[in-house]
CSV table of C-alpha atoms in Angstrom, one decimal:
chain,number,residue,atom,x,y,z
R,17,MET,CA,0.0,0.0,-0.1
R,18,LYS,CA,1.4,3.4,-0.9
R,19,THR,CA,1.4,6.2,1.9
R,20,ILE,CA,0.9,9.7,1.6
R,21,ASN,CA,1.6,11.6,4.7
R,22,LEU,CA,0.4,15.3,4.7
R,23,ASN,CA,2.1,15.9,8.1
R,24,THR,CA,5.7,14.9,6.9
R,25,GLY,CA,5.3,15.6,3.2
R,26,GLU,CA,5.9,12.1,2.4
R,27,GLY,CA,4.5,10.9,-1.2
R,28,VAL,CA,3.2,14.6,-1.9
R,29,THR,CA,4.5,18.1,-2.9
R,30,ILE,CA,2.5,20.9,-1.5
R,31,THR,CA,2.5,24.5,-2.9
R,32,ILE,CA,1.0,27.4,-1.3
R,33,PHE,CA,0.3,30.1,-3.8
R,34,PRO,CA,0.5,34.0,-2.8
R,35,ASP,CA,-3.4,34.2,-2.2
R,36,GLY,CA,-3.2,31.3,0.4
R,37,GLN,CA,-4.5,28.7,-1.9
R,38,PRO,CA,-2.8,25.2,-1.2
R,39,HIS,CA,-2.2,22.9,-4.3
R,40,VAL,CA,-0.9,19.3,-4.0
R,41,ASN,CA,0.9,17.1,-6.4
R,42,VAL,CA,0.7,13.3,-5.6
R,43,GLN,CA,4.1,11.2,-6.4
R,44,ALA,CA,4.6,7.6,-7.0
R,45,VAL,CA,1.1,6.4,-7.2
R,46,GLN,CA,-0.3,4.7,-10.2
R,47,ASP,CA,-3.6,3.5,-11.5
R,48,GLY,CA,-5.1,0.9,-9.3
R,49,ASP,CA,-2.7,1.5,-6.3
R,50,GLU,CA,-4.0,1.2,-2.8
R,51,VAL,CA,-3.4,4.2,-0.8
R,52,LYS,CA,-3.3,5.1,2.8
R,53,VAL,CA,-3.3,8.8,3.5
R,54,VAL,CA,-2.3,10.3,7.0
R,55,CYS,CA,-3.4,13.7,7.8
R,56,SER,CA,-3.7,15.7,11.3
R,57,ILE,CA,-6.5,18.1,10.5
R,58,THR,CA,-5.1,21.0,12.6
R,59,ASP,CA,-6.5,24.0,10.6
R,60,THR,CA,-8.6,24.8,7.5
R,61,SER,CA,-5.5,24.6,5.2
R,62,LYS,CA,-5.0,21.0,6.2
R,63,LEU,CA,-8.4,20.1,5.5
R,64,LEU,CA,-8.4,21.7,2.1
R,65,GLN,CA,-5.1,20.0,1.4
R,66,LEU,CA,-6.9,16.4,2.5
R,67,LEU,CA,-9.7,17.2,-0.2
R,68,GLU,CA,-7.3,18.0,-2.8
R,69,ILE,CA,-5.3,14.8,-2.0
R,70,SER,CA,-8.7,12.8,-2.6
R,71,ASN,CA,-9.1,14.6,-5.7
R,72,ALA,CA,-5.7,13.9,-7.1
R,73,LEU,CA,-6.2,10.3,-6.0
R,74,ASP,CA,-9.4,10.0,-8.1
R,75,ASN,CA,-7.6,11.6,-11.1
R,76,LEU,CA,-4.9,8.8,-10.8
R,77,PHE,CA,-7.7,6.0,-10.5
R,78,ALA,CA,-6.2,4.9,-7.1
R,79,VAL,CA,-8.1,3.0,-4.5
R,80,LYS,CA,-8.6,5.2,-1.5
R,81,LYS,CA,-8.3,2.5,1.4
R,82,VAL,CA,-7.2,4.1,4.5
R,83,LEU,CA,-7.4,7.7,5.9
R,84,VAL,CA,-5.5,8.2,9.4
R,85,ILE,CA,-6.5,11.4,11.2
R,86,PRO,CA,-4.5,11.8,14.3
R,87,TYR,CA,-6.1,15.0,15.3
R,88,LEU,CA,-9.3,16.0,14.3
R,89,MET,CA,-10.1,19.8,14.2
R,90,ALA,CA,-13.7,20.7,15.5
R,91,ALA,CA,-14.0,17.4,17.6
R,92,ARG,CA,-14.9,19.3,20.7
R,93,TYR,CA,-17.9,21.4,18.8
R,94,ASP,CA,-20.0,18.2,18.5
R,95,ARG,CA,-23.1,19.7,19.5
R,96,LEU,CA,-25.3,23.1,19.4
R,97,MET,CA,-23.7,25.0,22.4
R,98,GLN,CA,-25.7,28.4,22.0
R,99,HIS,CA,-28.5,29.5,19.9
R,100,GLY,CA,-27.6,30.5,16.4
R,101,ASP,CA,-24.3,28.4,16.4
R,102,SER,CA,-22.9,26.2,13.6
R,103,VAL,CA,-22.1,22.5,14.7
R,104,ASP,CA,-18.5,22.7,13.4
R,105,LEU,CA,-17.8,19.0,13.8
R,106,LYS,CA,-21.0,18.2,11.5
R,107,VAL,CA,-19.3,20.6,8.9
R,108,VAL,CA,-15.9,18.9,9.1
R,109,ALA,CA,-17.2,15.3,9.2
R,110,ASP,CA,-19.3,16.1,6.1
R,111,LEU,CA,-16.1,17.3,4.0
R,112,ILE,CA,-14.1,14.2,5.3
R,113,ASN,CA,-16.9,12.0,3.9
R,114,LEU,CA,-16.8,13.5,0.6
R,115,CYS,CA,-13.2,12.0,0.3
R,116,GLY,CA,-14.8,8.2,0.3
R,117,PHE,CA,-12.1,6.4,2.2
R,118,SER,CA,-12.8,2.6,3.0
R,119,LYS,CA,-11.6,3.1,6.4
R,120,VAL,CA,-11.0,6.4,8.6
R,121,TYR,CA,-9.1,6.0,11.8
R,122,LEU,CA,-9.5,8.6,14.4
R,123,TYR,CA,-7.2,8.9,17.3
R,124,ASP,CA,-8.7,9.3,20.8
R,125,VAL,CA,-11.6,11.8,19.5
R,126,HIS,CA,-13.3,13.9,21.9
R,127,SER,CA,-16.6,12.1,21.8
R,128,ASP,CA,-18.2,9.2,20.0
R,129,VAL,CA,-20.3,12.1,18.0
R,130,SER,CA,-17.2,11.8,15.6
R,131,LEU,CA,-17.5,8.1,15.1
R,132,LEU,CA,-21.0,8.5,14.2
R,133,LEU,CA,-20.7,11.5,11.8
R,134,ILE,CA,-17.7,10.2,9.9
R,135,LYS,CA,-18.2,7.4,7.5
R,136,ASN,CA,-16.3,4.1,8.1
R,137,ALA,CA,-14.8,5.6,11.2
R,138,ILE,CA,-12.7,3.6,13.5
R,139,GLY,CA,-11.5,4.8,16.9
R,140,ILE,CA,-8.0,4.3,18.1
R,141,THR,CA,-7.7,4.7,21.9
R,142,ASN,CA,-5.0,6.3,24.0
R,143,GLU,CA,-4.0,2.9,25.5
R,144,VAL,CA,-0.3,3.6,24.7
R,145,LEU,CA,-0.2,6.6,26.5
R,146,VAL,CA,-1.9,5.2,29.5
R,147,LYS,CA,0.5,2.2,29.7
R,148,ALA,CA,3.5,4.5,29.5
R,149,TYR,CA,2.8,5.8,33.1
R,150,ASP,CA,5.0,4.1,35.6
R,151,MET,CA,4.6,5.7,38.9
R,152,PRO,CA,3.4,3.2,41.6
R,153,ASP,CA,0.2,3.1,43.8
R,154,ALA,CA,-1.5,6.1,41.8
R,155,VAL,CA,-4.6,8.1,42.1
R,156,LEU,CA,-6.3,8.9,38.8
R,157,ILE,CA,-8.0,12.2,38.8
R,158,CYS,CA,-11.0,12.3,36.6
R,159,PRO,CA,-11.3,16.0,35.5
R,160,ASP,CA,-15.0,15.7,34.0
R,161,ALA,CA,-17.9,13.9,32.8
R,162,GLY,CA,-16.6,13.4,29.5
R,163,ALA,CA,-13.4,11.9,30.8
R,164,SER,CA,-15.3,9.6,33.1
R,165,LYS,CA,-16.6,7.5,30.3
R,166,LYS,CA,-13.0,6.1,29.7
R,167,VAL,CA,-11.9,5.5,33.3
R,168,GLY,CA,-12.9,1.9,33.5
R,169,LYS,CA,-10.4,0.9,30.7
R,170,TYR,CA,-7.5,2.6,32.5
R,171,PHE,CA,-7.5,0.3,35.4
R,172,GLY,CA,-7.4,-2.5,33.0
R,173,TRP,CA,-4.3,-0.9,30.9
R,174,ASN,CA,-2.1,0.0,33.9
R,175,ASN,CA,-1.9,-1.5,37.2
R,176,ASN,CA,-0.1,1.3,38.7
R,177,ILE,CA,-3.5,3.1,39.0
R,178,LYS,CA,-5.3,2.0,42.2
R,179,GLU,CA,-8.0,4.6,43.1
R,180,ILE,CA,-10.0,7.3,41.4
R,181,VAL,CA,-11.0,10.9,42.5
R,182,TYR,CA,-13.7,12.5,40.4
R,183,CYS,CA,-14.0,16.3,39.6
R,184,SER,CA,-17.3,18.3,39.0
R,185,LYS,CA,-16.7,20.7,36.3
R,186,ASN,CA,-19.0,23.4,34.8
R,187,ARG,CA,-18.2,25.8,31.9
R,188,ASP,CA,-20.2,28.9,31.1
R,189,LEU,CA,-20.8,28.5,27.4
R,190,ALA,CA,-21.0,32.2,26.9
R,191,THR,CA,-17.8,33.2,28.6
R,192,GLY,CA,-15.7,29.8,28.7
R,193,LYS,CA,-15.3,30.4,32.4
R,194,ILE,CA,-14.7,27.2,34.4
R,195,SER,CA,-15.9,26.1,37.8
R,196,LEU,CA,-14.4,23.2,39.3
R,197,GLU,CA,-14.8,21.0,42.4
R,198,ILE,CA,-12.6,18.0,43.4
R,199,LEU,CA,-14.8,15.8,45.2
R,200,GLU,CA,-12.2,14.0,47.4
R,201,PRO,CA,-9.0,16.2,47.4
R,202,GLN,CA,-7.7,14.7,50.4
R,203,GLU,CA,-7.2,11.4,48.8
R,204,CYS,CA,-4.4,13.0,46.6
R,205,ALA,CA,-2.4,14.3,49.3
R,206,GLY,CA,1.2,12.9,49.4
R,207,ARG,CA,0.3,10.3,46.6
R,208,ASN,CA,1.2,9.9,43.0
R,209,CYS,CA,-1.4,11.3,41.0
R,210,VAL,CA,-2.3,11.3,37.3
R,211,ILE,CA,-4.9,13.2,35.3
R,212,ILE,CA,-5.8,11.6,32.0
R,213,ASP,CA,-7.9,13.5,29.3
R,214,ASP,CA,-8.0,13.8,25.4
R,215,ILE,CA,-6.9,17.3,25.0
R,216,CYS,CA,-4.8,20.1,26.5
R,217,ASP,CA,-5.3,23.5,25.2
R,218,GLY,CA,-4.4,26.2,27.5
R,219,GLY,CA,-4.5,23.8,30.5
R,220,GLY,CA,-6.8,25.8,32.5
R,221,THR,CA,-8.7,22.7,33.8
R,222,PHE,CA,-5.6,20.9,34.8
R,223,LEU,CA,-4.1,23.7,36.5
R,224,ALA,CA,-7.3,24.4,38.5
R,225,ILE,CA,-7.1,20.8,39.7
R,226,ALA,CA,-3.2,21.0,40.5
R,227,GLU,CA,-4.0,24.0,42.7
R,228,LYS,CA,-6.5,22.3,44.9
R,229,ILE,CA,-4.2,19.2,45.7
R,230,LYS,CA,-0.9,18.4,47.4
R,231,PRO,CA,0.3,15.4,45.7
R,232,ALA,CA,3.8,13.9,46.0
R,233,HIS,CA,4.1,13.5,42.3
R,234,LEU,CA,1.5,14.9,39.7
R,235,THR,CA,1.4,13.6,35.8
R,236,LEU,CA,-0.7,14.8,33.1
R,237,ILE,CA,-1.6,12.4,30.3
R,238,VAL,CA,-3.3,14.1,27.1
R,239,THR,CA,-3.4,12.5,23.7
R,240,HIS,CA,-3.7,15.9,21.8
R,241,GLY,CA,-1.3,18.5,23.0
R,242,ILE,CA,-2.0,22.1,22.0
R,243,PHE,CA,-0.6,24.0,25.0
R,244,SER,CA,-1.6,27.1,23.8
R,245,LYS,CA,-0.3,28.9,26.8
R,246,GLY,CA,2.9,27.2,27.0
R,247,PHE,CA,4.5,25.4,29.8
R,248,ASP,CA,5.8,27.8,32.4
R,249,THR,CA,2.8,27.4,34.6
R,250,LEU,CA,2.4,23.8,34.0
R,251,GLN,CA,5.9,23.0,35.0
R,252,LYS,CA,5.2,24.5,38.3
R,253,TYR,CA,2.8,21.8,39.3
R,254,PHE,CA,3.4,18.7,37.0
R,255,GLN,CA,6.3,16.8,37.0
R,256,GLN,CA,5.5,14.8,34.0
R,257,ILE,CA,3.4,15.3,30.8
R,258,ILE,CA,3.0,12.4,28.7
R,259,VAL,CA,1.6,13.2,25.1
R,260,SER,CA,1.2,11.8,21.6
R,261,ASP,CA,2.6,13.4,18.4
R,262,SER,CA,-0.8,13.7,17.0
R,263,LEU,CA,-0.3,17.5,16.1
R,264,TYR,CA,3.3,17.1,15.0
R,265,LYS,CA,4.5,19.7,17.3
R,266,ILE,CA,7.9,20.1,19.1
R,267,TYR,CA,7.3,20.8,22.8
R,268,ASP,CA,9.9,23.0,24.4
R,269,SER,CA,9.7,21.6,27.9
R,270,PRO,CA,11.8,19.1,29.9
R,271,ILE,CA,8.9,17.4,31.6
R,272,VAL,CA,7.1,16.5,28.1
R,273,LYS,CA,7.4,13.0,26.8
R,274,VAL,CA,6.2,12.4,23.5
R,275,LEU,CA,5.0,8.9,22.3
R,276,ASN,CA,4.3,8.0,18.5
R,277,HIS,CA,0.7,7.5,18.0
R,278,TYR,CA,1.3,4.3,16.0
R,279,GLN,CA,2.9,2.4,18.6
């Protein structure tokens, strides 16, 4: 199977014209070849490049077997939040469906809505990241209701996780302001603790948790590391951050451990 990787440039030449228009040229693919495409959809430009790759493969009469999406833009906007909103995930999913791949692998997407909206979608879990955590006798801190749906698997994947502490989180949809309560913070005192979630954007939720507990060692495991506010504040509270390479970014922090999402 031939591979085209829009993250690394493997098998494709990408040109950006002065007006911002992307253009792709697929290399080494012949009529009838089966093709796998890898594309982290991190912005609208990458989404348009994916659509152009699909078009180029159709022009070559190639077989579009597999699409791997390590990061899916708009996965968090999976429902109507406020009156008058667009459902951004539905828009992105409809465009992906136009490509017509036989299988679409999504890496630890925010919710099952993505798997329902994208045709032929198959979910890849964060098992590799969870298994990489090696601090003994640990307390798992569940940051919100969404994360609570996955915690049962974590105990099966990593025997170092012994207990769980839940948080109650509410977000004001109009302002984005978060209110958070840790239900049993005393269980974290002097213990190895780990927070596991799918995305870290600015890190506000995780910092709010860290400020309310006094652990011996605190680890953050996130599949998709945006880290839009950098690491200065995170490094004050967390001794380790485990993250995948789904966004193909370089993280400038000594506490960050990056794992390949194909492992």
